[in-house]
């Protein structure tokens, strides 16, 4: 009888242990990266210190910085190829010197910041999600300077992600500093033609793919994960329509024009 009681006790303890482990796994928290698209660009003028500060205040994991190169070779935070939309000036960035660009109003009397100014201001207090691009001739020209600016400001590799549609740019950065995490941005057509072989090629230099949220489904997420890649999603002014679905699909990171909104949506506080 004593032996029977002992055996039952051991079986009960084993069952409790198993249940506890399962519960821990079942309740593991989902924490995708919240990437502030051009800062908190829904609230403040994009790619300004006001926009970055708001994103940081609202607890974004990364501030995103699009890079453009001026006529005199300076790297500035600017998405468009010209300054027309986001400033009170006119002209293509490639045709303008930094001194002129600095005279422009980027919104609420904010200046267009250079990459050097951004990283020297925030140092390692924030994490940077930087997009590179080729020039009008299809050549890559900004990678050496980018890496040098990060090095001169002692920015930790763990605090930087670089993304690009231009694979040559990412390969160049990987050659310059293999410790920096890279994301291969994919256009809609590239997503439609995506294969496991292509994902394996990307996996040689990048840790993630960046894809349009509207092209993202369960199959694509699984395909990326099965081939060792994270998946980050971007939007075309349709974040409010698609963000909830992205969190349901458990994407690894997502862009947002309003980090406060994205975090609330993630927590289920906003009805879709």
mmCIF file of C-alpha atoms in Angstrom:
data_model
loop_
_atom_site.group_PDB
_atom_site.id
_atom_site.type_symbol
_atom_site.label_atom_id
_atom_site.label_comp_id
_atom_site.label_asym_id
_atom_site.label_seq_id
_atom_site.Cartn_x
_atom_site.Cartn_y
_atom_site.Cartn_z
ATOM 1 C CA UNK A 1 0.000 0.000 0.000
ATOM 2 C CA UNK A 2 2.852 2.376 0.896
ATOM 3 C CA UNK A 3 4.537 1.609 -2.451
ATOM 4 C CA UNK A 4 1.286 2.327 -4.299
ATOM 5 C CA UNK A 5 0.899 5.695 -2.557
ATOM 6 C CA UNK A 6 4.522 6.577 -3.420
ATOM 7 C CA UNK A 7 4.040 5.666 -7.082
ATOM 8 C CA UNK A 8 0.847 7.729 -7.304
ATOM 9 C CA UNK A 9 2.599 10.695 -5.701
ATOM 10 C CA UNK A 10 5.462 10.516 -8.211
ATOM 11 C CA UNK A 11 3.044 10.325 -11.132
ATOM 12 C CA UNK A 12 1.133 13.336 -9.795
ATOM 13 C CA UNK A 13 4.333 15.400 -9.468
ATOM 14 C CA UNK A 14 5.425 14.438 -12.972
ATOM 15 C CA UNK A 15 2.059 15.473 -14.366
ATOM 16 C CA UNK A 16 2.260 18.833 -12.581
ATOM 17 C CA UNK A 17 5.740 19.413 -13.963
ATOM 18 C CA UNK A 18 4.618 18.618 -17.508
ATOM 19 C CA UNK A 19 1.570 20.885 -17.241
ATOM 20 C CA UNK A 20 3.641 23.758 -15.905
ATOM 21 C CA UNK A 21 6.125 23.499 -18.795
ATOM 22 C CA UNK A 22 3.324 23.406 -21.350
ATOM 23 C CA UNK A 23 1.645 26.447 -19.813
ATOM 24 C CA UNK A 24 4.883 28.441 -19.998
ATOM 25 C CA UNK A 25 5.276 27.598 -23.667
ATOM 26 C CA UNK A 26 1.649 28.361 -24.434
ATOM 27 C CA UNK A 27 1.790 31.797 -22.831
ATOM 28 C CA UNK A 28 5.166 32.881 -24.255
ATOM 29 C CA UNK A 29 4.871 36.557 -25.158
ATOM 30 C CA UNK A 30 4.874 37.747 -28.766
ATOM 31 C CA UNK A 31 7.073 40.830 -29.127
ATOM 32 C CA UNK A 32 7.571 41.937 -32.733
ATOM 33 C CA UNK A 33 9.868 44.850 -33.479
ATOM 34 C CA UNK A 34 8.011 48.162 -33.704
ATOM 35 C CA UNK A 35 9.867 50.256 -36.279
ATOM 36 C CA UNK A 36 9.051 53.961 -36.395
ATOM 37 C CA UNK A 37 8.669 54.750 -40.096
ATOM 38 C CA UNK A 38 10.554 58.020 -40.646
ATOM 39 C CA UNK A 39 10.019 58.551 -36.930
ATOM 40 C CA UNK A 40 6.485 59.066 -35.635
ATOM 41 C CA UNK A 41 5.641 60.472 -39.071
ATOM 42 C CA UNK A 42 1.862 60.478 -38.571
ATOM 43 C CA UNK A 43 2.264 62.947 -35.725
ATOM 44 C CA UNK A 44 5.390 64.990 -36.490
ATOM 45 C CA UNK A 45 7.134 66.028 -39.685
ATOM 46 C CA UNK A 46 8.887 62.952 -41.054
ATOM 47 C CA UNK A 47 12.639 62.552 -40.712
ATOM 48 C CA UNK A 48 13.033 65.385 -38.214
ATOM 49 C CA UNK A 49 14.292 65.306 -34.648
ATOM 50 C CA UNK A 50 10.739 66.061 -33.486
ATOM 51 C CA UNK A 51 9.548 62.915 -35.270
ATOM 52 C CA UNK A 52 12.346 60.749 -33.881
ATOM 53 C CA UNK A 53 11.891 62.126 -30.365
ATOM 54 C CA UNK A 54 8.174 61.336 -30.448
ATOM 55 C CA UNK A 55 8.890 57.794 -31.656
ATOM 56 C CA UNK A 56 11.367 57.264 -28.846
ATOM 57 C CA UNK A 57 8.926 58.723 -26.306
ATOM 58 C CA UNK A 58 6.249 56.321 -27.559
ATOM 59 C CA UNK A 59 8.640 53.373 -27.123
ATOM 60 C CA UNK A 60 9.397 52.332 -30.687
ATOM 61 C CA UNK A 61 12.107 49.686 -30.868
ATOM 62 C CA UNK A 62 13.818 51.380 -33.827
ATOM 63 C CA UNK A 63 13.742 54.714 -35.617
ATOM 64 C CA UNK A 64 13.833 54.308 -39.386
ATOM 65 C CA UNK A 65 16.094 56.568 -41.446
ATOM 66 C CA UNK A 66 15.983 56.782 -45.243
ATOM 67 C CA UNK A 67 19.283 57.951 -46.666
ATOM 68 C CA UNK A 68 19.870 60.264 -49.606
ATOM 69 C CA UNK A 69 23.191 61.680 -50.757
ATOM 70 C CA UNK A 70 23.588 65.414 -51.459
ATOM 71 C CA UNK A 71 25.553 66.938 -54.325
ATOM 72 C CA UNK A 72 28.508 67.456 -51.991
ATOM 73 C CA UNK A 73 28.388 63.877 -50.703
ATOM 74 C CA UNK A 74 26.600 64.259 -47.367
ATOM 75 C CA UNK A 75 24.115 61.640 -46.144
ATOM 76 C CA UNK A 76 20.801 63.147 -45.070
ATOM 77 C CA UNK A 77 17.539 61.723 -43.743
ATOM 78 C CA UNK A 78 15.184 62.014 -46.695
ATOM 79 C CA UNK A 79 12.850 59.499 -48.328
ATOM 80 C CA UNK A 80 12.060 61.231 -51.610
ATOM 81 C CA UNK A 81 14.604 61.916 -54.332
ATOM 82 C CA UNK A 82 13.674 65.592 -54.123
ATOM 83 C CA UNK A 83 12.930 68.005 -51.286
ATOM 84 C CA UNK A 84 9.649 69.261 -52.768
ATOM 85 C CA UNK A 85 7.137 67.324 -50.661
ATOM 86 C CA UNK A 86 8.725 67.502 -47.226
ATOM 87 C CA UNK A 87 10.300 70.982 -47.222
ATOM 88 C CA UNK A 88 9.608 74.487 -48.519
ATOM 89 C CA UNK A 89 12.368 74.066 -51.097
ATOM 90 C CA UNK A 90 12.650 72.648 -54.589
ATOM 91 C CA UNK A 91 15.071 70.347 -56.355
ATOM 92 C CA UNK A 92 16.575 66.899 -56.395
ATOM 93 C CA UNK A 93 18.734 66.041 -53.381
ATOM 94 C CA UNK A 94 21.531 64.915 -55.701
ATOM 95 C CA UNK A 95 21.671 68.439 -57.209
ATOM 96 C CA UNK A 96 21.653 70.328 -53.904
ATOM 97 C CA UNK A 97 24.474 71.076 -51.472
ATOM 98 C CA UNK A 98 23.965 70.490 -47.764
ATOM 99 C CA UNK A 99 24.313 74.210 -46.977
ATOM 100 C CA UNK A 100 21.224 74.965 -49.065
ATOM 101 C CA UNK A 101 19.241 72.036 -47.681
ATOM 102 C CA UNK A 102 19.975 73.273 -44.165
ATOM 103 C CA UNK A 103 18.172 76.552 -44.963
ATOM 104 C CA UNK A 104 14.923 74.703 -45.682
ATOM 105 C CA UNK A 105 11.988 74.232 -43.323
ATOM 106 C CA UNK A 106 11.198 70.521 -42.967
ATOM 107 C CA UNK A 107 8.088 71.277 -40.888
ATOM 108 C CA UNK A 108 7.519 73.331 -37.727
ATOM 109 C CA UNK A 109 10.855 75.104 -38.316
ATOM 110 C CA UNK A 110 12.721 71.785 -38.204
ATOM 111 C CA UNK A 111 15.832 71.254 -40.326
ATOM 112 C CA UNK A 112 16.614 68.228 -42.461
ATOM 113 C CA UNK A 113 19.095 66.265 -40.324
ATOM 114 C CA UNK A 114 22.210 64.507 -41.542
ATOM 115 C CA UNK A 115 22.968 60.945 -40.516
ATOM 116 C CA UNK A 116 25.999 62.257 -38.655
ATOM 117 C CA UNK A 117 23.815 64.630 -36.637
ATOM 118 C CA UNK A 118 21.303 61.907 -35.803
ATOM 119 C CA UNK A 119 23.761 59.312 -34.509
ATOM 120 C CA UNK A 120 25.962 61.855 -32.725
ATOM 121 C CA UNK A 121 22.842 63.133 -30.944
ATOM 122 C CA UNK A 122 21.303 59.817 -29.875
ATOM 123 C CA UNK A 123 24.462 57.670 -29.748
ATOM 124 C CA UNK A 124 23.549 54.219 -28.366
ATOM 125 C CA UNK A 125 20.441 55.422 -26.558
ATOM 126 C CA UNK A 126 18.297 54.347 -29.523
ATOM 127 C CA UNK A 127 18.376 51.704 -32.224
ATOM 128 C CA UNK A 128 18.604 52.618 -35.891
ATOM 129 C CA UNK A 129 16.867 50.999 -38.869
ATOM 130 C CA UNK A 130 18.595 52.546 -41.891
ATOM 131 C CA UNK A 131 17.643 52.256 -45.551
ATOM 132 C CA UNK A 132 20.272 52.589 -48.266
ATOM 133 C CA UNK A 133 19.680 52.984 -52.002
ATOM 134 C CA UNK A 134 21.609 53.270 -55.233
ATOM 135 C CA UNK A 135 22.012 56.586 -57.058
ATOM 136 C CA UNK A 136 20.342 57.670 -60.302
ATOM 137 C CA UNK A 137 22.901 55.692 -62.300
ATOM 138 C CA UNK A 138 22.233 52.533 -60.315
ATOM 139 C CA UNK A 139 25.558 52.742 -58.485
ATOM 140 C CA UNK A 140 26.046 52.247 -54.756
ATOM 141 C CA UNK A 141 27.956 55.148 -53.203
ATOM 142 C CA UNK A 142 26.868 55.651 -49.591
ATOM 143 C CA UNK A 143 27.947 52.407 -47.879
ATOM 144 C CA UNK A 144 31.532 53.329 -46.909
ATOM 145 C CA UNK A 145 30.454 56.637 -45.408
ATOM 146 C CA UNK A 146 27.563 55.020 -43.544
ATOM 147 C CA UNK A 147 29.818 52.451 -41.910
ATOM 148 C CA UNK A 148 32.415 55.120 -41.093
ATOM 149 C CA UNK A 149 29.840 57.381 -39.407
ATOM 150 C CA UNK A 150 28.601 54.494 -37.260
ATOM 151 C CA UNK A 151 32.183 53.595 -36.351
ATOM 152 C CA UNK A 152 33.214 57.185 -35.544
ATOM 153 C CA UNK A 153 30.259 57.503 -33.159
ATOM 154 C CA UNK A 154 30.926 54.122 -31.531
ATOM 155 C CA UNK A 155 27.464 52.838 -32.408
ATOM 156 C CA UNK A 156 27.061 49.230 -31.272
ATOM 157 C CA UNK A 157 26.439 46.766 -34.086
ATOM 158 C CA UNK A 158 23.487 45.397 -32.104
ATOM 159 C CA UNK A 159 21.822 48.812 -32.355
ATOM 160 C CA UNK A 160 21.779 48.889 -36.147
ATOM 161 C CA UNK A 161 19.737 47.224 -38.870
ATOM 162 C CA UNK A 162 20.259 48.182 -42.510
ATOM 163 C CA UNK A 163 17.630 47.488 -45.155
ATOM 164 C CA UNK A 164 17.640 47.982 -48.910
ATOM 165 C CA UNK A 165 15.936 47.012 -52.154
ATOM 166 C CA UNK A 166 19.439 47.130 -53.662
ATOM 167 C CA UNK A 167 21.107 43.823 -52.945
ATOM 168 C CA UNK A 168 24.530 45.116 -53.993
ATOM 169 C CA UNK A 169 24.314 47.689 -51.209
ATOM 170 C CA UNK A 170 23.615 45.025 -48.586
ATOM 171 C CA UNK A 171 26.388 42.779 -49.871
ATOM 172 C CA UNK A 172 28.799 45.741 -49.704
ATOM 173 C CA UNK A 173 27.806 46.529 -46.119
ATOM 174 C CA UNK A 174 28.168 42.854 -45.215
ATOM 175 C CA UNK A 175 31.722 42.988 -46.585
ATOM 176 C CA UNK A 176 32.507 46.122 -44.588
ATOM 177 C CA UNK A 177 30.957 44.915 -41.335
ATOM 178 C CA UNK A 178 29.503 41.421 -41.178
ATOM 179 C CA UNK A 179 28.144 42.047 -37.653
ATOM 180 C CA UNK A 180 25.453 44.482 -38.801
ATOM 181 C CA UNK A 181 22.048 42.888 -39.336
ATOM 182 C CA UNK A 182 20.658 43.252 -42.850
ATOM 183 C CA UNK A 183 17.155 43.124 -44.318
ATOM 184 C CA UNK A 184 16.507 42.488 -48.006
ATOM 185 C CA UNK A 185 13.489 44.552 -49.013
ATOM 186 C CA UNK A 186 11.333 42.860 -51.631
ATOM 187 C CA UNK A 187 8.996 44.516 -54.110
ATOM 188 C CA UNK A 188 5.599 43.010 -54.887
ATOM 189 C CA UNK A 189 6.811 41.227 -58.024
ATOM 190 C CA UNK A 190 9.770 39.749 -56.134
ATOM 191 C CA UNK A 191 7.385 38.420 -53.483
ATOM 192 C CA UNK A 192 5.188 36.823 -56.125
ATOM 193 C CA UNK A 193 8.218 35.052 -57.656
ATOM 194 C CA UNK A 194 9.814 34.097 -54.335
ATOM 195 C CA UNK A 195 11.222 30.574 -54.021
ATOM 196 C CA UNK A 196 13.036 28.625 -51.335
ATOM 197 C CA UNK A 197 16.194 28.820 -53.453
ATOM 198 C CA UNK A 198 15.961 32.616 -53.511
ATOM 199 C CA UNK A 199 15.396 32.760 -49.757
ATOM 200 C CA UNK A 200 18.482 30.615 -49.229
ATOM 201 C CA UNK A 201 20.503 33.086 -51.312
ATOM 202 C CA UNK A 202 19.230 35.996 -49.215
ATOM 203 C CA UNK A 203 20.004 34.091 -46.027
ATOM 204 C CA UNK A 204 23.707 34.201 -46.899
ATOM 205 C CA UNK A 205 23.920 37.905 -46.030
ATOM 206 C CA UNK A 206 20.596 38.948 -44.440
ATOM 207 C CA UNK A 207 18.659 37.886 -41.352
ATOM 208 C CA UNK A 208 15.249 39.053 -42.582
ATOM 209 C CA UNK A 209 13.150 40.006 -45.570
ATOM 210 C CA UNK A 210 11.068 43.165 -45.716
ATOM 211 C CA UNK A 211 7.751 42.757 -47.525
ATOM 212 C CA UNK A 212 4.575 44.708 -48.218
ATOM 213 C CA UNK A 213 1.931 43.854 -45.644
ATOM 214 C CA UNK A 214 -0.750 43.515 -48.307
ATOM 215 C CA UNK A 215 1.267 40.719 -49.926
ATOM 216 C CA UNK A 216 1.871 38.928 -46.638
ATOM 217 C CA UNK A 217 -0.053 35.819 -45.688
ATOM 218 C CA UNK A 218 0.439 32.740 -43.520
ATOM 219 C CA UNK A 219 2.212 30.894 -46.322
ATOM 220 C CA UNK A 220 4.789 33.651 -46.830
ATOM 221 C CA UNK A 221 5.504 33.941 -43.100
ATOM 222 C CA UNK A 222 5.992 30.183 -42.841
ATOM 223 C CA UNK A 223 8.159 30.119 -45.957
ATOM 224 C CA UNK A 224 10.473 32.780 -44.542
ATOM 225 C CA UNK A 225 10.702 31.138 -41.129
ATOM 226 C CA UNK A 226 11.279 27.683 -42.609
ATOM 227 C CA UNK A 227 14.252 29.105 -44.480
ATOM 228 C CA UNK A 228 15.796 30.776 -41.444
ATOM 229 C CA UNK A 229 14.656 34.332 -42.107
ATOM 230 C CA UNK A 230 12.632 36.792 -40.048
ATOM 231 C CA UNK A 231 9.907 38.742 -41.816
ATOM 232 C CA UNK A 232 9.267 42.484 -41.397
ATOM 233 C CA UNK A 233 6.317 44.236 -43.018
ATOM 234 C CA UNK A 234 5.860 47.713 -44.461
ATOM 235 C CA UNK A 235 2.729 49.559 -45.618
ATOM 236 C CA UNK A 236 1.444 51.831 -48.396
ATOM 237 C CA UNK A 237 -0.661 54.218 -46.294
ATOM 238 C CA UNK A 238 -2.794 51.236 -45.243
ATOM 239 C CA UNK A 239 -1.334 50.490 -41.815
ATOM 240 C CA UNK A 240 -4.674 50.908 -40.024
ATOM 241 C CA UNK A 241 -6.291 48.322 -42.315
ATOM 242 C CA UNK A 242 -3.507 45.733 -42.158
ATOM 243 C CA UNK A 243 -1.656 46.063 -38.837
ATOM 244 C CA UNK A 244 -3.992 43.775 -36.898
ATOM 245 C CA UNK A 245 -3.626 41.031 -39.487
ATOM 246 C CA UNK A 246 0.178 41.299 -39.351
ATOM 247 C CA UNK A 247 0.146 40.739 -35.610
ATOM 248 C CA UNK A 248 -2.190 37.781 -36.042
ATOM 249 C CA UNK A 249 0.297 36.308 -38.517
ATOM 250 C CA UNK A 250 3.086 36.806 -35.940
ATOM 251 C CA UNK A 251 5.411 38.751 -38.205
ATOM 252 C CA UNK A 252 8.747 39.481 -36.555
ATOM 253 C CA UNK A 253 8.664 43.222 -37.071
ATOM 254 C CA UNK A 254 6.461 45.905 -38.593
ATOM 255 C CA UNK A 255 6.760 49.508 -39.628
ATOM 256 C CA UNK A 256 4.423 52.107 -38.211
ATOM 257 C CA UNK A 257 3.798 55.812 -38.687
ATOM 258 C CA UNK A 258 2.555 55.961 -35.107
ATOM 259 C CA UNK A 259 4.308 53.696 -32.581
ATOM 260 C CA UNK A 260 1.715 54.396 -29.891
ATOM 261 C CA UNK A 261 -1.040 53.146 -32.208
ATOM 262 C CA UNK A 262 0.931 50.046 -33.241
ATOM 263 C CA UNK A 263 1.723 49.070 -29.656
ATOM 264 C CA UNK A 264 -1.904 49.553 -28.618
ATOM 265 C CA UNK A 265 -3.073 47.490 -31.603
ATOM 266 C CA UNK A 266 -0.576 44.793 -30.660
ATOM 267 C CA UNK A 267 -2.033 44.651 -27.174
ATOM 268 C CA UNK A 268 -5.544 44.390 -28.594
ATOM 269 C CA UNK A 269 -6.666 47.803 -27.427
ATOM 270 C CA UNK A 270 -7.849 49.070 -30.795
ATOM 271 C CA UNK A 271 -10.768 47.487 -32.624
ATOM 272 C CA UNK A 272 -10.048 46.726 -36.264
#
